[in-house]
mmCIF file of C-alpha atoms in Angstrom:
data_model
loop_
_atom_site.group_PDB
_atom_site.id
_atom_site.type_symbol
_atom_site.label_atom_id
_atom_site.label_comp_id
_atom_site.label_asym_id
_atom_site.label_seq_id
_atom_site.Cartn_x
_atom_site.Cartn_y
_atom_site.Cartn_z
ATOM 1 C CA GLY A 444 10.389 -12.823 2.184
ATOM 2 C CA ALA A 445 8.538 -12.239 -1.035
ATOM 3 C CA VAL A 446 10.063 -9.580 -3.256
ATOM 4 C CA VAL A 447 8.293 -7.439 -5.816
ATOM 5 C CA SER A 448 10.167 -5.234 -8.241
ATOM 6 C CA GLN A 449 9.059 -2.425 -10.499
ATOM 7 C CA HIS A 450 10.691 -1.022 -13.573
ATOM 8 C CA PRO A 451 11.425 1.726 -14.236
ATOM 9 C CA SER A 452 11.743 3.432 -10.879
ATOM 10 C CA TRP A 453 11.370 6.877 -12.451
ATOM 11 C CA VAL A 454 10.254 7.916 -15.883
ATOM 12 C CA ILE A 455 9.877 11.334 -17.453
ATOM 13 C CA CYS A 456 7.996 11.633 -20.720
ATOM 14 C CA LYS A 457 6.425 14.178 -22.986
ATOM 15 C CA SER A 458 2.720 14.708 -23.031
ATOM 16 C CA GLY A 459 1.014 12.382 -25.505
ATOM 17 C CA THR A 460 3.416 9.493 -25.225
ATOM 18 C CA SER A 461 2.647 6.101 -23.712
ATOM 19 C CA VAL A 462 4.589 4.666 -20.811
ATOM 20 C CA LYS A 463 4.795 1.038 -19.706
ATOM 21 C CA ILE A 464 5.520 0.108 -16.094
ATOM 22 C CA GLU A 465 6.443 -3.445 -15.154
ATOM 23 C CA CYS A 466 5.696 -5.209 -11.896
ATOM 24 C CA ARG A 467 7.436 -8.507 -11.192
ATOM 25 C CA SER A 468 7.195 -10.988 -8.361
ATOM 26 C CA LEU A 469 10.771 -12.211 -8.085
ATOM 27 C CA ASP A 470 10.554 -15.307 -5.910
ATOM 28 C CA PHE A 471 6.927 -16.348 -5.999
ATOM 29 C CA GLN A 472 4.055 -16.697 -8.422
ATOM 30 C CA ALA A 473 1.268 -14.184 -8.228
ATOM 31 C CA THR A 474 -2.063 -14.889 -9.851
ATOM 32 C CA THR A 475 -3.294 -11.540 -8.608
ATOM 33 C CA MET A 476 -1.479 -8.225 -8.644
ATOM 34 C CA PHE A 477 -2.780 -4.807 -7.768
ATOM 35 C CA TRP A 478 -1.994 -1.362 -9.110
ATOM 36 C CA TYR A 479 -2.200 1.692 -6.879
ATOM 37 C CA ARG A 480 -1.725 5.388 -7.473
ATOM 38 C CA GLN A 481 -0.374 7.781 -4.895
ATOM 39 C CA PHE A 482 -0.448 11.563 -5.200
ATOM 40 C CA PRO A 483 2.071 13.636 -3.220
ATOM 41 C CA LYS A 484 1.437 13.478 0.499
ATOM 42 C CA GLN A 485 -1.686 11.401 -0.007
ATOM 43 C CA SER A 486 -2.658 7.820 0.540
ATOM 44 C CA LEU A 487 -2.676 4.989 -1.966
ATOM 45 C CA MET A 488 -5.735 4.559 -4.130
ATOM 46 C CA LEU A 489 -6.431 1.199 -5.712
ATOM 47 C CA MET A 490 -6.697 1.557 -9.471
ATOM 48 C CA ALA A 491 -7.206 -1.999 -10.611
ATOM 49 C CA THR A 492 -6.797 -5.655 -9.846
ATOM 50 C CA SER A 493 -4.722 -7.567 -12.351
ATOM 51 C CA ASN A 494 -5.589 -11.240 -12.813
ATOM 52 C CA GLU A 495 -3.273 -13.601 -14.627
ATOM 53 C CA GLY A 496 -4.772 -14.777 -17.871
ATOM 54 C CA SER A 497 -7.889 -12.645 -17.696
ATOM 55 C CA LYS A 498 -9.007 -9.053 -17.883
ATOM 56 C CA ALA A 499 -8.175 -6.631 -15.142
ATOM 57 C CA THR A 500 -10.857 -5.324 -12.819
ATOM 58 C CA TYR A 501 -10.859 -1.549 -12.610
ATOM 59 C CA GLU A 502 -12.043 0.563 -9.720
ATOM 60 C CA GLN A 503 -14.781 3.089 -10.255
ATOM 61 C CA GLY A 504 -13.521 6.208 -11.957
ATOM 62 C CA VAL A 505 -10.403 4.626 -13.468
ATOM 63 C CA GLU A 506 -10.365 4.696 -17.267
ATOM 64 C CA LYS A 507 -9.501 1.234 -18.526
ATOM 65 C CA ASP A 508 -8.583 2.545 -21.964
ATOM 66 C CA LYS A 509 -6.219 5.033 -20.372
ATOM 67 C CA PHE A 510 -4.540 2.604 -18.018
ATOM 68 C CA LEU A 511 -3.995 -0.666 -19.839
ATOM 69 C CA ILE A 512 -3.135 -3.647 -17.673
ATOM 70 C CA ASN A 513 -1.722 -6.914 -18.900
ATOM 71 C CA HIS A 514 -0.957 -9.887 -16.659
ATOM 72 C CA ALA A 515 0.470 -12.337 -19.146
ATOM 73 C CA SER A 516 2.419 -14.533 -16.741
ATOM 74 C CA LEU A 517 2.378 -15.538 -13.093
ATOM 75 C CA THR A 518 5.272 -13.201 -12.315
ATOM 76 C CA LEU A 519 4.638 -10.149 -14.463
ATOM 77 C CA SER A 520 1.960 -7.503 -14.719
ATOM 78 C CA THR A 521 2.325 -4.358 -16.790
ATOM 79 C CA LEU A 522 0.556 -1.015 -16.572
ATOM 80 C CA THR A 523 0.620 1.137 -19.677
ATOM 81 C CA VAL A 524 -0.384 4.761 -19.323
ATOM 82 C CA THR A 525 -1.580 5.676 -22.790
ATOM 83 C CA SER A 526 -1.314 9.191 -24.204
ATOM 84 C CA ALA A 527 0.010 10.474 -20.908
ATOM 85 C CA HIS A 528 -0.822 13.991 -19.767
ATOM 86 C CA PRO A 529 0.602 16.071 -16.916
ATOM 87 C CA GLU A 530 -2.326 15.141 -14.680
ATOM 88 C CA ASP A 531 -1.193 11.500 -14.937
ATOM 89 C CA SER A 532 2.020 12.397 -13.114
ATOM 90 C CA SER A 533 2.004 10.361 -9.952
ATOM 91 C CA PHE A 534 3.656 7.581 -7.995
ATOM 92 C CA TYR A 535 2.425 4.197 -9.199
ATOM 93 C CA ILE A 536 2.819 1.251 -6.863
ATOM 94 C CA CYS A 537 2.051 -2.390 -7.558
ATOM 95 C CA SER A 538 1.581 -5.250 -5.180
ATOM 96 C CA ALA A 539 1.415 -9.004 -5.590
ATOM 97 C CA ARG A 540 -0.663 -11.357 -3.514
ATOM 98 C CA VAL A 541 0.860 -14.509 -2.062
ATOM 99 C CA VAL A 542 -1.398 -17.534 -2.409
ATOM 100 C CA SER A 543 0.477 -20.133 -0.393
ATOM 101 C CA GLY A 544 2.658 -20.536 2.647
ATOM 102 C CA SER A 545 2.824 -18.574 5.854
ATOM 103 C CA ALA A 546 2.219 -15.273 4.068
ATOM 104 C CA TYR A 547 -0.980 -16.512 2.470
ATOM 105 C CA ASN A 548 -3.146 -13.686 1.123
ATOM 106 C CA GLU A 549 -0.628 -11.036 2.109
ATOM 107 C CA GLN A 550 0.218 -8.381 -0.416
ATOM 108 C CA PHE A 551 3.860 -7.477 -1.028
ATOM 109 C CA PHE A 552 4.495 -4.079 -2.514
ATOM 110 C CA GLY A 553 6.908 -2.955 -5.159
ATOM 111 C CA PRO A 554 9.123 0.099 -4.610
ATOM 112 C CA GLY A 555 6.992 2.258 -6.858
ATOM 113 C CA THR A 556 7.453 4.092 -10.151
ATOM 114 C CA ARG A 557 7.449 7.855 -10.295
ATOM 115 C CA LEU A 558 5.913 9.123 -13.533
ATOM 116 C CA THR A 559 6.463 12.728 -14.536
ATOM 117 C CA VAL A 560 4.702 13.929 -17.665
ATOM 118 C CA LEU A 561 5.937 17.203 -19.094
ATOM 119 C CA ALA B 602 -19.002 -0.754 4.390
ATOM 120 C CA GLN B 603 -15.417 -1.144 5.417
ATOM 121 C CA SER B 604 -13.416 1.967 6.216
ATOM 122 C CA VAL B 605 -10.296 3.020 8.047
ATOM 123 C CA THR B 606 -9.576 6.319 9.754
ATOM 124 C CA GLN B 607 -6.210 7.523 10.923
ATOM 125 C CA LEU B 608 -6.955 10.080 13.556
ATOM 126 C CA ASP B 609 -3.793 12.165 13.239
ATOM 127 C CA SER B 610 -2.324 13.435 10.003
ATOM 128 C CA HIS B 611 0.912 14.427 11.729
ATOM 129 C CA VAL B 612 2.578 13.263 14.947
ATOM 130 C CA SER B 613 5.760 14.795 16.327
ATOM 131 C CA VAL B 614 7.839 13.168 19.063
ATOM 132 C CA SER B 615 11.298 13.510 20.519
ATOM 133 C CA GLU B 616 13.836 10.765 20.099
ATOM 134 C CA GLY B 617 13.556 8.257 22.913
ATOM 135 C CA THR B 618 9.920 9.067 23.754
ATOM 136 C CA PRO B 619 6.940 6.795 23.045
ATOM 137 C CA VAL B 620 5.095 6.778 19.748
ATOM 138 C CA LEU B 621 1.327 6.396 19.364
ATOM 139 C CA LEU B 622 -0.314 6.428 15.936
ATOM 140 C CA ARG B 623 -4.064 5.986 16.087
ATOM 141 C CA CYS B 624 -6.268 4.025 13.730
ATOM 142 C CA ASN B 625 -9.965 3.207 13.861
ATOM 143 C CA TYR B 626 -11.763 0.927 11.473
ATOM 144 C CA SER B 627 -15.269 0.020 10.484
ATOM 145 C CA SER B 628 -16.147 -3.409 9.189
ATOM 146 C CA SER B 629 -19.154 -5.650 8.890
ATOM 147 C CA TYR B 630 -17.030 -8.735 9.531
ATOM 148 C CA SER B 631 -13.752 -9.557 11.237
ATOM 149 C CA PRO B 632 -11.164 -7.847 9.074
ATOM 150 C CA SER B 633 -7.444 -8.246 8.700
ATOM 151 C CA LEU B 634 -5.556 -5.112 9.659
ATOM 152 C CA PHE B 635 -2.075 -3.965 8.755
ATOM 153 C CA TRP B 636 0.340 -1.158 9.419
ATOM 154 C CA TYR B 637 2.715 -0.177 6.638
ATOM 155 C CA VAL B 638 5.561 2.344 6.683
ATOM 156 C CA GLN B 639 6.721 4.376 3.705
ATOM 157 C CA HIS B 640 9.949 6.335 3.707
ATOM 158 C CA PRO B 641 10.283 9.234 1.228
ATOM 159 C CA ASN B 642 10.225 8.092 -2.390
ATOM 160 C CA LYS B 643 10.216 4.470 -1.289
ATOM 161 C CA GLY B 644 7.756 1.631 -1.487
ATOM 162 C CA LEU B 645 5.720 0.260 1.366
ATOM 163 C CA GLN B 646 7.099 -1.977 4.070
ATOM 164 C CA LEU B 647 4.877 -4.120 6.233
ATOM 165 C CA LEU B 648 5.343 -3.379 9.929
ATOM 166 C CA LEU B 649 2.818 -5.824 11.314
ATOM 167 C CA LYS B 650 -0.515 -7.479 10.652
ATOM 168 C CA TYR B 651 -3.519 -8.759 12.586
ATOM 169 C CA THR B 652 -5.377 -11.729 11.170
ATOM 170 C CA SER B 653 -7.643 -12.896 14.002
ATOM 171 C CA ALA B 654 -4.960 -14.534 16.086
ATOM 172 C CA ALA B 655 -3.415 -12.765 19.104
ATOM 173 C CA THR B 656 -4.859 -9.299 19.647
ATOM 174 C CA LEU B 657 -1.456 -7.842 20.553
ATOM 175 C CA VAL B 658 0.673 -7.976 17.463
ATOM 176 C CA LYS B 659 4.406 -7.432 17.492
ATOM 177 C CA GLY B 660 6.085 -6.178 14.371
ATOM 178 C CA ILE B 661 9.467 -5.142 13.121
ATOM 179 C CA ASN B 662 11.651 -2.372 14.510
ATOM 180 C CA GLY B 663 10.042 -2.516 17.947
ATOM 181 C CA PHE B 664 6.548 -1.576 16.826
ATOM 182 C CA GLU B 665 3.424 -3.270 18.093
ATOM 183 C CA ALA B 666 -0.310 -2.790 17.760
ATOM 184 C CA GLU B 667 -3.310 -3.974 19.726
ATOM 185 C CA PHE B 668 -6.555 -4.992 18.080
ATOM 186 C CA LYS B 669 -9.483 -3.834 20.232
ATOM 187 C CA LYS B 670 -12.747 -5.001 18.782
ATOM 188 C CA SER B 671 -14.872 -3.164 21.341
ATOM 189 C CA GLU B 672 -13.231 0.113 20.385
ATOM 190 C CA THR B 673 -12.747 -0.794 16.679
ATOM 191 C CA SER B 674 -9.183 0.385 17.038
ATOM 192 C CA PHE B 675 -5.767 -0.822 15.942
ATOM 193 C CA HIS B 676 -3.331 1.750 17.303
ATOM 194 C CA LEU B 677 0.384 1.480 16.569
ATOM 195 C CA THR B 678 2.870 2.026 19.371
ATOM 196 C CA LYS B 679 6.580 1.985 20.017
ATOM 197 C CA PRO B 680 8.156 2.531 23.449
ATOM 198 C CA SER B 681 11.063 4.648 22.263
ATOM 199 C CA ALA B 682 11.246 6.561 18.999
ATOM 200 C CA HIS B 683 14.351 6.573 16.850
ATOM 201 C CA MET B 684 15.294 9.161 14.276
ATOM 202 C CA SER B 685 15.013 6.522 11.566
ATOM 203 C CA ASP B 686 11.327 6.041 12.436
ATOM 204 C CA ALA B 687 10.465 9.326 10.750
ATOM 205 C CA ALA B 688 8.254 8.327 7.833
ATOM 206 C CA GLU B 689 4.672 8.019 6.636
ATOM 207 C CA TYR B 690 2.569 5.325 8.283
ATOM 208 C CA PHE B 691 -0.547 3.774 6.798
ATOM 209 C CA CYS B 692 -3.208 1.761 8.570
ATOM 210 C CA VAL B 693 -4.779 -0.696 6.137
ATOM 211 C CA VAL B 694 -7.856 -2.917 6.341
ATOM 212 C CA THR B 695 -9.156 -5.657 4.098
ATOM 213 C CA ILE B 696 -12.427 -4.789 2.389
ATOM 214 C CA ASN B 697 -13.653 -8.283 1.666
ATOM 215 C CA GLN B 698 -13.741 -11.513 3.581
ATOM 216 C CA ALA B 699 -11.378 -13.158 1.147
ATOM 217 C CA GLY B 700 -8.805 -10.543 2.146
ATOM 218 C CA THR B 701 -7.898 -9.882 -1.444
ATOM 219 C CA ALA B 702 -8.501 -6.142 -1.500
ATOM 220 C CA LEU B 703 -7.234 -3.409 0.773
ATOM 221 C CA ILE B 704 -8.151 0.143 1.629
ATOM 222 C CA PHE B 705 -5.619 2.532 3.045
ATOM 223 C CA GLY B 706 -5.995 5.190 5.677
ATOM 224 C CA LYS B 707 -4.892 8.680 4.715
ATOM 225 C CA GLY B 708 -1.596 8.234 6.468
ATOM 226 C CA THR B 709 0.148 9.733 9.472
ATOM 227 C CA THR B 710 3.433 11.549 9.102
ATOM 228 C CA LEU B 711 5.726 10.811 12.033
ATOM 229 C CA SER B 712 8.424 13.379 12.764
ATOM 230 C CA VAL B 713 11.179 12.608 15.257
ATOM 231 C CA SER B 714 13.319 15.376 16.686
ATOM 232 C CA SER B 715 16.607 15.011 18.482
#
C-alpha cells in the first residue's frame, strides 16, 4: 500500500525558533497533501491543503504566515512553524491523496510529528 | 453541511466480547465514510471505507461496518475484542463530492480488559 513518512517524528525547540516538518509520499506521487493538527485526546483538525506547484489553501482560523507550507515536488510537502510558541505544541499529521489506481482519492496518513515548544 | 458524530467518547469491553462503536453522519450528498484507528503516539491506520458500493464493509483485523442511509449511520463492529484493539477510533466523512477533504469525528477510546 501507499506509504507516507514524516520527519522528524519528535522535535523539541525553544520558544521563538522555527521548525520544519517534512511529509513524503514514498511510493506514489501526490499532487495534494493535507496537514492536520491534533491536540492531546482530541480529534484531528485540518489546517491546510497543500497543492504541488501552487499556494496552499488554509482553513479558517489558521495563520498562513505562522504555518508556512511548501509543496515543491510531487512527493514532498513541508510545514514550517515559524517563531514557535508553547501553544503551538501539538501532534502534526500529514496525509497524501492517491490520484490513481484502486486507492483513488484515498488519503494515506503519515505517522505524525510531535512538536514540543519550551 | 457535512458532519460526523461519534456517539460514545469511551467504550469499555472485555476481551472476547463484541465491540460496537457508533457513528452518525450528516451529508447533503452520498458521502464516502471511513473508520481509522490510532494507537498511542502513532499515526492513523485505515480500518475500512465505504464508497457507495456494498453497504456492509469488511475491514482489517476482523472489523466491519454497515452503511445505513435511512439511519445516517456507519457503526463499527467486531465480534470478539482483542487486547490489541485498545486504541482511539475515528469515524471520518468526506466533505465534498470530489472526496478530497475529510472531517473527523471526535474519536472513541476503546478499552479492552482481560
